[in-house]
PDB file of C-alpha atoms in Angstrom:
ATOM      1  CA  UNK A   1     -78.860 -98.705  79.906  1.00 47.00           C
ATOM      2  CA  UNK A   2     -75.161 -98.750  80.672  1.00 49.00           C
ATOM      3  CA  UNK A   3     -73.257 -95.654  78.602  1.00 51.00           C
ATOM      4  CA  UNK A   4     -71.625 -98.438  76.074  1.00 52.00           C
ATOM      5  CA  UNK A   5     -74.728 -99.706  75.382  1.00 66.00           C
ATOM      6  CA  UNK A   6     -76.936 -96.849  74.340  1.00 79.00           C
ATOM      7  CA  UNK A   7     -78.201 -96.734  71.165  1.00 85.00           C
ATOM      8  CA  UNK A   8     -78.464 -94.369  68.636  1.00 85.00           C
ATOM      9  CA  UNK A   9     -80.390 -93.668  65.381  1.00 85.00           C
ATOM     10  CA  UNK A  10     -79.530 -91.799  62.395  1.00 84.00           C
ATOM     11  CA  UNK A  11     -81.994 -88.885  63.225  1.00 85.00           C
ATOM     12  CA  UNK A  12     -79.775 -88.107  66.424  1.00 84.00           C
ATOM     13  CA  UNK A  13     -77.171 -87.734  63.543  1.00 81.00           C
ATOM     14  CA  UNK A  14     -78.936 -85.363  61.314  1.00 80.00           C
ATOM     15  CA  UNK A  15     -79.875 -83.039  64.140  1.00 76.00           C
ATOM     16  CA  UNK A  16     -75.999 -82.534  64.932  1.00 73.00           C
ATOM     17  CA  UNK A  17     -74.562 -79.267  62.966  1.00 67.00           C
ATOM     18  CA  UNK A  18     -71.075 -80.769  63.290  1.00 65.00           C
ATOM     19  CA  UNK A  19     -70.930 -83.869  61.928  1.00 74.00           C
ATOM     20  CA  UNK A  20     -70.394 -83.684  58.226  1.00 75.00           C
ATOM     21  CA  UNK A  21     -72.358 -85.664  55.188  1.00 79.00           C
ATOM     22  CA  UNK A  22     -69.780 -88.281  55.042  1.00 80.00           C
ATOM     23  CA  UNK A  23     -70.155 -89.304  58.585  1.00 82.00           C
ATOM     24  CA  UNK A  24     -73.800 -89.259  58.304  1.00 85.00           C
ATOM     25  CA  UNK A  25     -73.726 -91.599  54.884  1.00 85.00           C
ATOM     26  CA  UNK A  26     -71.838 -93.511  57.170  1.00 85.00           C
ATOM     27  CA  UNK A  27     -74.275 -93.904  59.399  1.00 85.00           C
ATOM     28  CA  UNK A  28     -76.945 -94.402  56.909  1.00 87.00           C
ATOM     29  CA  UNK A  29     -75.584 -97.346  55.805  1.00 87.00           C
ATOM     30  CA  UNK A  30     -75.036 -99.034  59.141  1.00 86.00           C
ATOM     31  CA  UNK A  31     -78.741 -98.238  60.091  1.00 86.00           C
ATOM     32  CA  UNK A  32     -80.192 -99.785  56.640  1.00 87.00           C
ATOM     33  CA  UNK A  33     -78.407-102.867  56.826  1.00 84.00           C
ATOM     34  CA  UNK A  34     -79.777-103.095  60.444  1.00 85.00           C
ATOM     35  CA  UNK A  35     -76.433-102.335  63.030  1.00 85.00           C
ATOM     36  CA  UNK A  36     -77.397-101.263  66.060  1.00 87.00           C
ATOM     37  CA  UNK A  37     -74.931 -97.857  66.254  1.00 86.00           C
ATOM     38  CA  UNK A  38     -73.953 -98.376  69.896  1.00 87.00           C
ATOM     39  CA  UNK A  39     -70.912 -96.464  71.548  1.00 83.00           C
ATOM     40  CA  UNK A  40     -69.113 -99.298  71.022  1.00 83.00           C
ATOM     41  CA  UNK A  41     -69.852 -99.431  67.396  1.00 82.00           C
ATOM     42  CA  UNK A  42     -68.918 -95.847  66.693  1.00 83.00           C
ATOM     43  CA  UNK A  43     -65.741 -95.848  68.506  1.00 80.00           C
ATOM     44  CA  UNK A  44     -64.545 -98.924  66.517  1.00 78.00           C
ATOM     45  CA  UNK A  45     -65.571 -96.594  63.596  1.00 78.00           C
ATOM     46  CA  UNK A  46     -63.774 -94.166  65.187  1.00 76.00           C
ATOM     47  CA  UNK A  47     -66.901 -91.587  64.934  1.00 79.00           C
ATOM     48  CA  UNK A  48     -67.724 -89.463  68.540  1.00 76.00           C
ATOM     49  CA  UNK A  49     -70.957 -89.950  69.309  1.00 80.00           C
ATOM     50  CA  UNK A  50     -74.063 -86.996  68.696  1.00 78.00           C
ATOM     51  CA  UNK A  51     -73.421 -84.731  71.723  1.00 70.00           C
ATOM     52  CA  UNK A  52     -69.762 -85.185  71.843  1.00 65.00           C
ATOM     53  CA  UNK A  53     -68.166 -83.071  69.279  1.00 54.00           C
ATOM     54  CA  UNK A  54     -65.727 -80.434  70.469  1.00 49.00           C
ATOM     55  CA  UNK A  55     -63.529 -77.979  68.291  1.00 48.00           C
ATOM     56  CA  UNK A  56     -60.776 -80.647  69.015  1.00 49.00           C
ATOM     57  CA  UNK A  57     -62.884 -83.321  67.732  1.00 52.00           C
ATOM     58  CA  UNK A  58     -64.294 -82.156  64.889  1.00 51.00           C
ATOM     59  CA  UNK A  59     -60.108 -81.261  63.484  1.00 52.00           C
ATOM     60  CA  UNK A  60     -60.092 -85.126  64.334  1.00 53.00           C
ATOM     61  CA  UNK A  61     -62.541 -86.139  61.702  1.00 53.00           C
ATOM     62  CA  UNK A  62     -61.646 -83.962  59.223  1.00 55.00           C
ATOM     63  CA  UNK A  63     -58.017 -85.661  59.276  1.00 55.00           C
ATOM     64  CA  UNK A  64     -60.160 -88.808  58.863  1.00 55.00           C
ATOM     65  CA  UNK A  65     -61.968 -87.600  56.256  1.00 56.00           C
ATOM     66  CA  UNK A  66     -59.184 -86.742  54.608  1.00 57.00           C
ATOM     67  CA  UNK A  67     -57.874 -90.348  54.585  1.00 54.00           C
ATOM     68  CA  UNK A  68     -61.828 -91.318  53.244  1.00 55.00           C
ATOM     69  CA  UNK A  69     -61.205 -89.103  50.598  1.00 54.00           C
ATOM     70  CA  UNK A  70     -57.753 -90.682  49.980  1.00 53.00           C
ATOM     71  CA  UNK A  71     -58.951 -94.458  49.808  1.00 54.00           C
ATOM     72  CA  UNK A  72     -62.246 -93.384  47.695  1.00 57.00           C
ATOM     73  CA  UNK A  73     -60.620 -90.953  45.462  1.00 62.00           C
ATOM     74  CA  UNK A  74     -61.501 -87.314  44.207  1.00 70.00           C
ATOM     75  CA  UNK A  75     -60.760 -85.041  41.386  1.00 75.00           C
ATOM     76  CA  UNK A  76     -59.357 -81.908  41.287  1.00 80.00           C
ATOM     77  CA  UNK A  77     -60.893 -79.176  38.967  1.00 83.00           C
ATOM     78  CA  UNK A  78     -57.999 -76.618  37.972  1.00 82.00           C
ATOM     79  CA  UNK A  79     -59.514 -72.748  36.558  1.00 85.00           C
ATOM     80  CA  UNK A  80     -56.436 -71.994  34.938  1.00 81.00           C
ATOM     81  CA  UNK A  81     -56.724 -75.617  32.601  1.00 76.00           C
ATOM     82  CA  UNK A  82     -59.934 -74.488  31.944  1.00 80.00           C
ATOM     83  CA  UNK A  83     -59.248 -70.906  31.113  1.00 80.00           C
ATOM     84  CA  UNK A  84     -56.762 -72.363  28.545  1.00 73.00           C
ATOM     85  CA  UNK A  85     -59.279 -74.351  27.011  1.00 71.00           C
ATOM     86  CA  UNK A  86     -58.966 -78.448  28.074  1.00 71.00           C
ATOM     87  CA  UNK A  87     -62.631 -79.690  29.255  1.00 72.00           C
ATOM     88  CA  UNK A  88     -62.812 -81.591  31.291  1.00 75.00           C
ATOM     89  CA  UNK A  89     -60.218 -79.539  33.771  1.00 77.00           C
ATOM     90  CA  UNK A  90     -58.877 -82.054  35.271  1.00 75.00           C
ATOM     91  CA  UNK A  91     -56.075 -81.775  37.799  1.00 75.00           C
ATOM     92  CA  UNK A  92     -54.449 -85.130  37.251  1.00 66.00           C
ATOM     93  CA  UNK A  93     -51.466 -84.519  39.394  1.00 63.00           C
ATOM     94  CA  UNK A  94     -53.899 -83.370  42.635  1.00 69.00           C
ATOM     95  CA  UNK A  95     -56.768 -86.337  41.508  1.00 70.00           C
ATOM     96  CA  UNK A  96     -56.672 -89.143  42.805  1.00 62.00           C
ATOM     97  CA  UNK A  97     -58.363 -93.385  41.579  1.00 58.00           C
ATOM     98  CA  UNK A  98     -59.355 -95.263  43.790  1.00 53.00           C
ATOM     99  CA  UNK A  99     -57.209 -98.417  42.856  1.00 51.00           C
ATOM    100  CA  UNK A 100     -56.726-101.553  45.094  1.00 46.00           C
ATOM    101  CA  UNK A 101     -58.307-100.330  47.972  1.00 43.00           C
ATOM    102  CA  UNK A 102     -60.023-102.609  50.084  1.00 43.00           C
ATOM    103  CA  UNK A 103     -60.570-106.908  50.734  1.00 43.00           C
ATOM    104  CA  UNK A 104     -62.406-109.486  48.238  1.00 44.00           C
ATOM    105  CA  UNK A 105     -61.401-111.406  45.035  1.00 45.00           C
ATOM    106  CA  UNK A 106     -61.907-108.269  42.494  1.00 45.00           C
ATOM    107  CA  UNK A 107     -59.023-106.143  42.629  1.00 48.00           C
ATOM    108  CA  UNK A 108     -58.874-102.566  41.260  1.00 49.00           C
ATOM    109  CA  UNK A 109     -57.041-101.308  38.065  1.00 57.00           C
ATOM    110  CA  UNK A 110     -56.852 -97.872  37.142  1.00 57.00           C
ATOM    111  CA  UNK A 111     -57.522 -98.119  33.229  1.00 68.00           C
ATOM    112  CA  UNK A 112     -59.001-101.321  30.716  1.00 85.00           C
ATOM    113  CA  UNK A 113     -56.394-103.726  29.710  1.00 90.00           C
ATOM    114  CA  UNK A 114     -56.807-101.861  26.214  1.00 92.00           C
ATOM    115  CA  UNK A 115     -55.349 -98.710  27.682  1.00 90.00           C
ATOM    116  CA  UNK A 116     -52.230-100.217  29.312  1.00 88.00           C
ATOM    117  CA  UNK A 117     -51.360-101.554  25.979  1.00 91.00           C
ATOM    118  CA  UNK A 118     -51.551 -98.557  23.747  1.00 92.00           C
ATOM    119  CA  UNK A 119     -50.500 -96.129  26.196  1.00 88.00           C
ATOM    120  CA  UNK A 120     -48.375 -97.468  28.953  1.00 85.00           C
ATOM    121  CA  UNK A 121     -46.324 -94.042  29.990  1.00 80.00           C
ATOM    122  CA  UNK A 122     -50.195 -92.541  30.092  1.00 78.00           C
ATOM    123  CA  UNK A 123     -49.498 -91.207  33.214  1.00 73.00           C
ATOM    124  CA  UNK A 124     -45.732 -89.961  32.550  1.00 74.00           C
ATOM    125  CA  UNK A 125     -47.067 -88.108  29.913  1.00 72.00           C
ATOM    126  CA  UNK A 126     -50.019 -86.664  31.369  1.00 70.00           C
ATOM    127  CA  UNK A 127     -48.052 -85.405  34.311  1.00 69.00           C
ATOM    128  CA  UNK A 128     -45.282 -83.433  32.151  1.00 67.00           C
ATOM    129  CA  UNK A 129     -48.728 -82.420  30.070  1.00 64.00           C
ATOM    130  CA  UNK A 130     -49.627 -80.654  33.121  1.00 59.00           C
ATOM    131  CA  UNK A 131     -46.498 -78.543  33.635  1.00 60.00           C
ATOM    132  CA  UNK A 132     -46.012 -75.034  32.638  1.00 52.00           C
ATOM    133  CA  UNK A 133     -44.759 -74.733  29.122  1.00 52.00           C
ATOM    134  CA  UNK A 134     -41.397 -72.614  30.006  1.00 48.00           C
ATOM    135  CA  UNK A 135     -40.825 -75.851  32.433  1.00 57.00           C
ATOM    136  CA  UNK A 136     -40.771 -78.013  29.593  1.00 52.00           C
ATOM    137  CA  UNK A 137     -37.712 -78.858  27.803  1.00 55.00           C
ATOM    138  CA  UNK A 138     -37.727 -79.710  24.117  1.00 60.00           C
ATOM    139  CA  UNK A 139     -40.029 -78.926  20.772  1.00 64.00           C
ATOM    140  CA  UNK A 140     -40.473 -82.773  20.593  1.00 65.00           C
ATOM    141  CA  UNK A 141     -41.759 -83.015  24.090  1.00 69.00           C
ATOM    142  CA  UNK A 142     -43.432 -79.957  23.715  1.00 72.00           C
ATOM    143  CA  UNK A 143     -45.385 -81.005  20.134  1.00 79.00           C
ATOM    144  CA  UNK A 144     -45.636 -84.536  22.195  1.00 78.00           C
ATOM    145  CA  UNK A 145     -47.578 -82.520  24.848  1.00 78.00           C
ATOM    146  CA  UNK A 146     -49.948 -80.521  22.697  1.00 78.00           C
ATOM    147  CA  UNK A 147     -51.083 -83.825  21.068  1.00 84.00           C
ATOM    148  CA  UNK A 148     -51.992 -85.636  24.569  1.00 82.00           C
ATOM    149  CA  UNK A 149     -53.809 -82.364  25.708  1.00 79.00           C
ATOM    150  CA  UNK A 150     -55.866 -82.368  21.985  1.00 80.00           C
ATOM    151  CA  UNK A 151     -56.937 -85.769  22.159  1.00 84.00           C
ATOM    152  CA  UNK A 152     -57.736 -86.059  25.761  1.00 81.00           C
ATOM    153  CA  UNK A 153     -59.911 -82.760  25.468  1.00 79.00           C
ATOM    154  CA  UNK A 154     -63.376 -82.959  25.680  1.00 77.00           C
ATOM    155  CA  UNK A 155     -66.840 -81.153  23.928  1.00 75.00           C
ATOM    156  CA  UNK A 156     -69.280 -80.753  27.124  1.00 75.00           C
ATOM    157  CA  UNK A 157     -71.707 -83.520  26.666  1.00 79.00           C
ATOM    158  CA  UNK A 158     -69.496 -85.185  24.101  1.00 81.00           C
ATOM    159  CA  UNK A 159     -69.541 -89.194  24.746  1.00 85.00           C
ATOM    160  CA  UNK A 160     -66.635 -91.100  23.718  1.00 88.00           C
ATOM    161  CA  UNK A 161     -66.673 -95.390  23.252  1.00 92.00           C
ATOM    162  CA  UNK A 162     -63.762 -97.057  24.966  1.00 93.00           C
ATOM    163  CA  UNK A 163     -62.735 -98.067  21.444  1.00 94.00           C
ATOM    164  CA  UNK A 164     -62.544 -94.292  20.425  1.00 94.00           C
ATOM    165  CA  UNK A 165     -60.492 -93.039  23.491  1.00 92.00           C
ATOM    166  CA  UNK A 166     -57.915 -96.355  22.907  1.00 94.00           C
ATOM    167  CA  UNK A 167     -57.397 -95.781  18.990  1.00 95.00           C
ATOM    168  CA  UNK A 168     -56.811 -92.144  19.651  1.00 93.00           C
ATOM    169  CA  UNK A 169     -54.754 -92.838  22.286  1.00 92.00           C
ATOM    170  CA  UNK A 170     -52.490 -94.773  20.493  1.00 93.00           C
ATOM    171  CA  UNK A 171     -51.934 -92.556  17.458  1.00 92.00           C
ATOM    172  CA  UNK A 172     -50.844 -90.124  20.090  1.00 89.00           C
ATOM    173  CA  UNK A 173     -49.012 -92.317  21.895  1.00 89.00           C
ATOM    174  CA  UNK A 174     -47.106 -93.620  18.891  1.00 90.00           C
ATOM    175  CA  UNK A 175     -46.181 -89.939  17.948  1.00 87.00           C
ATOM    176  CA  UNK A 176     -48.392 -89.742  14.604  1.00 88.00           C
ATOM    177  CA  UNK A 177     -49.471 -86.274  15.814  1.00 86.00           C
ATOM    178  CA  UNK A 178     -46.737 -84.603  17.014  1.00 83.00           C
ATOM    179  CA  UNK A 179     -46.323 -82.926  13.555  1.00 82.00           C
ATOM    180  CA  UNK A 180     -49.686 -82.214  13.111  1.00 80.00           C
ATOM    181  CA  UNK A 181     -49.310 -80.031  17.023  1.00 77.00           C
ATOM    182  CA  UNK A 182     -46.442 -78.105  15.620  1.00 78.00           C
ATOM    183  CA  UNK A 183     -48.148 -77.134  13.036  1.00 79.00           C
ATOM    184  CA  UNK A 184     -52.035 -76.826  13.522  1.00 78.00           C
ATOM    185  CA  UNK A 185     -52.153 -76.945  17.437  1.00 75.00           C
ATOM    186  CA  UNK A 186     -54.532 -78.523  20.017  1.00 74.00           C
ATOM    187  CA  UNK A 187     -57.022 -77.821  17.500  1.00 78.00           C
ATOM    188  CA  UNK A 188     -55.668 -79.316  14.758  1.00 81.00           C
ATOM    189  CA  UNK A 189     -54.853 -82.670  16.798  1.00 85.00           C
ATOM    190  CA  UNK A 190     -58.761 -82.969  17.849  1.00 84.00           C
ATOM    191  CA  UNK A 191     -59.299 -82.769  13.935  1.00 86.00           C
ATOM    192  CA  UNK A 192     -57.286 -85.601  13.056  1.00 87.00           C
ATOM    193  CA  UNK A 193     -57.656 -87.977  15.982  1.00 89.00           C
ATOM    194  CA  UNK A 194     -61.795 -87.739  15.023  1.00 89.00           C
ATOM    195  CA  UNK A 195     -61.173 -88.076  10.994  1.00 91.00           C
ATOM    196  CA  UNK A 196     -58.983 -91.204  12.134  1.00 92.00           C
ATOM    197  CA  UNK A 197     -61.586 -92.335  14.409  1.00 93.00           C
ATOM    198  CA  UNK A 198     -64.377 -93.014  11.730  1.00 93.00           C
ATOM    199  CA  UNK A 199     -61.529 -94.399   9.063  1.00 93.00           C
ATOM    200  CA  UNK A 200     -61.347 -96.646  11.939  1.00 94.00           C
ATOM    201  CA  UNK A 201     -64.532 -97.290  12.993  1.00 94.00           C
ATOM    202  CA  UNK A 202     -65.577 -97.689   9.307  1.00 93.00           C
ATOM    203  CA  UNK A 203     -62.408 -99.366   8.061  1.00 93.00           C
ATOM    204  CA  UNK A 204     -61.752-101.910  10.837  1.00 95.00           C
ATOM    205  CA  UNK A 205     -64.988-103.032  12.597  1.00 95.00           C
ATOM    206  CA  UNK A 206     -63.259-106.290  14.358  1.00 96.00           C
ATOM    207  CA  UNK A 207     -60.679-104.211  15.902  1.00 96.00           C
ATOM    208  CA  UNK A 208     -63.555-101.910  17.346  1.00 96.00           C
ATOM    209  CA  UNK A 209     -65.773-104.802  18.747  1.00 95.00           C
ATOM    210  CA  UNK A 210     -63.413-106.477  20.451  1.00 96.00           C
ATOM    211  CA  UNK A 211     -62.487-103.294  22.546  1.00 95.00           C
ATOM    212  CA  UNK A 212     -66.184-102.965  23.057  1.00 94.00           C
ATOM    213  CA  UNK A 213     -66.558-106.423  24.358  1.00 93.00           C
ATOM    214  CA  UNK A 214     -63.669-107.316  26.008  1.00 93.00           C
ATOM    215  CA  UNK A 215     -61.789-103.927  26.813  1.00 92.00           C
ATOM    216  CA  UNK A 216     -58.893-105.921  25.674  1.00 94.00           C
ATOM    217  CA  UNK A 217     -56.774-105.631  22.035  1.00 95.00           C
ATOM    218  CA  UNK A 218     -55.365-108.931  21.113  1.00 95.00           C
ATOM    219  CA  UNK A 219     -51.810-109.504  19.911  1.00 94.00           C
ATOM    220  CA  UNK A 220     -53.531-109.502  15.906  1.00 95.00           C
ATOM    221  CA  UNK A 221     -55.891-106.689  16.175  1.00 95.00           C
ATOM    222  CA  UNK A 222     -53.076-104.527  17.599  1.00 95.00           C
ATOM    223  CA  UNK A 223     -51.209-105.267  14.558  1.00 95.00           C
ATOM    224  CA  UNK A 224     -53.770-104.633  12.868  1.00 95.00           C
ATOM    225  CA  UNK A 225     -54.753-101.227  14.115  1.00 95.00           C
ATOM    226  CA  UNK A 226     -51.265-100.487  14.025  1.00 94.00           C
ATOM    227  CA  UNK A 227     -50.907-100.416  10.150  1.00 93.00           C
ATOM    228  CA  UNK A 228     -54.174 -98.840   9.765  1.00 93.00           C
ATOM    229  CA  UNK A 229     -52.840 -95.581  11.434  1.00 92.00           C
ATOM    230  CA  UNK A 230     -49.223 -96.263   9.495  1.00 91.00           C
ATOM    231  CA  UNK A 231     -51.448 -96.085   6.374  1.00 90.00           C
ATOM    232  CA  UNK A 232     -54.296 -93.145   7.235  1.00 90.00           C
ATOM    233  CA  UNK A 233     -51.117 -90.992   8.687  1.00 86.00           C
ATOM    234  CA  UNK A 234     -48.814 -91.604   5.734  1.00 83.00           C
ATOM    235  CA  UNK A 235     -52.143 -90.690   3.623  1.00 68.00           C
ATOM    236  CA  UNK A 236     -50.011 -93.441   1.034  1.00 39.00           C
ATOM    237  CA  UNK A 237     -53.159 -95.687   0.548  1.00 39.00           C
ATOM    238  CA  UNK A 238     -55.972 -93.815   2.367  1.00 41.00           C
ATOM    239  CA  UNK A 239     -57.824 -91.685   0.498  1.00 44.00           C
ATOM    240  CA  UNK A 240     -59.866 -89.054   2.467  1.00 43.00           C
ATOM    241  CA  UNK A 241     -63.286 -89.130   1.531  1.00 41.00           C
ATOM    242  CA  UNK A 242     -63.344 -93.130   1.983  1.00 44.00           C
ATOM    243  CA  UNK A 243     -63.544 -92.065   5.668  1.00 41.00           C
ATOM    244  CA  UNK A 244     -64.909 -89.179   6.541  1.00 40.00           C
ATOM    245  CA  UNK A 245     -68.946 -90.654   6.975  1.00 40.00           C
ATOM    246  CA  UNK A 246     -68.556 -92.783  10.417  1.00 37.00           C
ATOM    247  CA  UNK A 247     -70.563 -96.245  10.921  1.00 34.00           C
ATOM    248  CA  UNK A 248     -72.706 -96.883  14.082  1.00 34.00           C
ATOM    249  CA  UNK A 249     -70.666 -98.321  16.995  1.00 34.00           C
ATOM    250  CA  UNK A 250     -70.386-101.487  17.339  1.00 32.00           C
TER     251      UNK A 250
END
């Protein structure tokens, strides 16, 4: 057959020591939804075909690679967040979503509509988190920072509802635990975002199941949520043992 019309399957992929996983998922795909892989097809895929790869060539997919990883999105796992304690240790300033990326009538978002309402500077925050603490300018922004790395710290095998990550995210966010950092430390932050968690989850059922549902907080439940944590924080008309058994999730 002529050159641009020789076929090839994903076994003559397989065998090839220089083409890399991603290529050959690529591959797989085409071949189960039935594409003939022609040399036509793989150059508009910009892929070389098995038998082709040179040293030059193969630095030419790994900058396309590169730009896969880009548009599907990675995360970066940092040893020296880990070594000072925050699981998972997550890189967010080297990780990358994959937001918006591609055609069709879905679009991406990076968090729930919940999220962006009781944490919009989530990722202002979480960057300076990141810094070094002699970069960091401030005992507010440094108490500030303490509390964001406490609540967004995580047990391994720990499993937090959407509801849980966006109440605790707002107490945070609304600076209810910046004293509680200064004084008690990342520790002391995880102690208090889980104790207002289940006053919460026990106190305020509605405000929990429409999260759940919807991944949304309307207009009244957000006013709602927001005097429960005025009135847990101020301890003024919480008492703490009405709180500390937790209901089922709803």
């Amino acid at each position: 057959p002529e050159p641009s019309k020789k076929t090839f399957t994903l076994e003559d992929f397989e065998s090839e020591d220089m083409i890399n996983d991603q290529t050959k998922a690529r591959i797989r795909v085409l071949t189960e939804r039935g594409v003939t892989v022609t040399r036509e097809v793989l150059q508009k895929l910009d892929i070389p075909p098995p038998g082709t790869r040179t040293v030059e060539s193969l630095a030419h997919i790994q900058d396309i690679d590169a730009l896969i990883s880009l548009s599907d999105g990675h995360i970066t796992i940092d040893e020296k967040i880990f070594k000072n304690g925050r699981k998972p240790a997550i890189d967010p300033s080297n990780s990358l979503t994959r937001v918006g990326i591609g055609s069709g009538p879905v679009q991406g978002q990076a968090f729930a509509p919940v999220i962006l309402k009781v944490a919009p500077r989530l990722r202002l925050d979480i960057a300076q988190m990141v810094q070094d603490k002699d970069q960091v300018l401030g005992e507010e922004l440094s108490n500030r920072i303490a509390a964001w790395e406490g609540v967004l710290s995580q047990q391994v095998g720990e499993v937090r509802t959407l509801a849980e990550i966006a109440t605790t995210l707002y107490a945070v966010a609304k600076g209810k635990l910046d004293h509680r950092a200064m004084e008690e430390g990342v520790q002391g932050v995880q102690k208090y975002t889980s104790e207002f968690w289940k006053y919460i989850e026990k106190s305020k059922p509605e405000i929990v199941r429409e999260i759940q549902e919807t991944q949304d907080i309307g207009q009244e439940n957000l006013e709602m949520l927001s005097k429960a944590m005025d009135e847990f924080f101020s301890h003024k008309k919480v008492k703490k043992e009405e709180f500390l058994e937790p209901m089922g999730v709803v």
